[in-house]
Amino acid sequence: MPIAVSENASLRRLNSFGVEQRAARLVRIDEAADLAEAACALRGTAPRLVIGGGSNLLLTRDFEGTVLLLRTRGLRVLASEDDATIVEAEAGESWDGFVRWCLSLGLGGLENLSLIPGTVGASPIQNIGAYGTEMREHFDGLDAIDLDCGEVRSFGPDDCGFGYRDSVFKRPGAARWLVARVRFRLPRTWTPRLDYGEIRAELARLGRQPSPSMIAQAVCAIRRRKLPDPAVLGNAGSFFSNPVVDPALAVELQARHPGLPGWHTAAGTKLSAAWMIERCGWKGHREGDAGVHAAHALVLVNHGRASGAQLLALAMRIQASVAERFGVAIEPEPTII
Ligand SMILES: Cc1cc2nc3c(=O)[nH]c(=O)nc-3n(C[C@H](O)[C@H](O)[C@H](O)COP(=O)(O)OP(=O)(O)OC[C@H]3O[C@@H](n4cnc5c(N)ncnc54)[C@H](O)[C@@H]3O)c2cc1C
């Protein structure tokens, strides 16, 4: 069934928090060839929300418009150049499945991003990143459909405005873009990214030399140990991104709060949101079924029947307490509806 439409549809199984909200209309698209037709049918209608894996989404109310559920599949090698191989994936492909497909072809580059939940189509939205790598480092381009007029536009790296957990597709007004497929440029000469000490330690534990597959294996082992599985405990990974502040302010804060971790980046000093949240006493905190993970202060969890509104209220109290104690604003990573 290429396009399936249902009315008053439950979104509970379509978001990794497992929050029960409904959509007035749910349109599931399985075939890439049907995307343009579906986009034309929706032209000008609002509100619309694209959902891939629902792993970076907090639903706080029913959605009164149309949810587009992307399940389009397709992986292909587009070109083999002297220095790189260009690969392309349809938006509905699982991100981790795509990384494993690249590794099976001997193509390294994305291994540090193994096991991030969600779809390929969502990967540029917040420029997913983990263990010292961001997707933008290997991004080649994408095709997106403008849901306002039905036209397809190609975006290159310079068009996407990638930043730390950010891109033009995350900014106000960007909901009109449906990312249909994404291309990556994977280098022929592979350089391991071992910047995160934990990866080195895990490789040493496995007793192996780094190869793309070994790094993927190490990253998966670390992630399985550290992060709750949404199938068991509802969550959206890190709920807050690390705030990036002026380096002079960071020095002042670190003098006032010894031990506050900070990393230098081109945009300023990135401070550890997890450290600040933990110092405010939130780690392991629980209010009804809404809580903060006991082992990871950045991860908000749904212990069962928490509503999106309860999770958001908790998030706002955490934000306020960090602002009061540290004078720093921390921002949510997921899209909040
Ligand atoms: C356990 C766990 C660990 C995580 N770890 C990480 C991590 O290490 N690094 C990281 O960066 N993220 C992490 N995340 C967050 C999440 O996995 C990523 O942001 C992922 O890219 C979201 O993909 P998705 O398909 O689930 O997106 P969704 O949640 O479905 O959508 C997220 C946003 O993208 C939009 N969107 C989705 N697909 C499209 C499309 N095709 N076109 C246009 N807009 C679209 C949606 O409208 C929404 O605004 C984690 C989440 C969990 C649950």
PDB file of C-alpha atoms in Angstrom, residues 124 135-136 138-144 153-162 167-169 181-183:
ATOM      1  CA  PRO A 124      20.165  16.702   8.657  1.00  0.00           C
ATOM      2  CA  MET A 135      26.707  14.033  10.070  1.00  0.00           C
ATOM      3  CA  ARG A 136      27.585  17.301   8.279  1.00  0.00           C
ATOM      4  CA  HIS A 138      30.160  13.575   5.393  1.00  0.00           C
ATOM      5  CA  PHE A 139      27.048  15.293   4.039  1.00  0.00           C
ATOM      6  CA  ASP A 140      26.977  15.763   0.258  1.00  0.00           C
ATOM      7  CA  GLY A 141      23.448  16.992  -0.446  1.00  0.00           C
ATOM      8  CA  LEU A 142      19.726  16.345  -0.111  1.00  0.00           C
ATOM      9  CA  ASP A 143      16.498  16.679  -2.074  1.00  0.00           C
ATOM     10  CA  ALA A 144      13.589  18.302  -0.263  1.00  0.00           C
ATOM     11  CA  ARG A 153      14.818  21.560  -4.407  1.00  0.00           C
ATOM     12  CA  SER A 154      18.361  20.238  -3.947  1.00  0.00           C
ATOM     13  CA  PHE A 155      20.410  21.548  -1.025  1.00  0.00           C
ATOM     14  CA  GLY A 156      24.209  21.360  -0.890  1.00  0.00           C
ATOM     15  CA  PRO A 157      26.290  21.593   2.312  1.00  0.00           C
ATOM     16  CA  ASP A 158      26.424  25.409   2.155  1.00  0.00           C
ATOM     17  CA  ASP A 159      22.627  25.711   1.862  1.00  0.00           C
ATOM     18  CA  CYS A 160      21.856  23.816   5.065  1.00  0.00           C
ATOM     19  CA  GLY A 161      23.311  26.162   7.697  1.00  0.00           C
ATOM     20  CA  PHE A 162      24.558  23.251   9.796  1.00  0.00           C
ATOM     21  CA  SER A 167      20.340  23.433  10.547  1.00  0.00           C
ATOM     22  CA  VAL A 168      18.062  25.675   8.483  1.00  0.00           C
ATOM     23  CA  PHE A 169      15.492  22.848   8.704  1.00  0.00           C
ATOM     24  CA  ARG A 181      16.559  11.706   0.300  1.00  0.00           C
ATOM     25  CA  VAL A 182      20.064  12.440   1.539  1.00  0.00           C
ATOM     26  CA  ARG A 183      23.501  11.936  -0.037  1.00  0.00           C
TER      27      ARG A 183
END
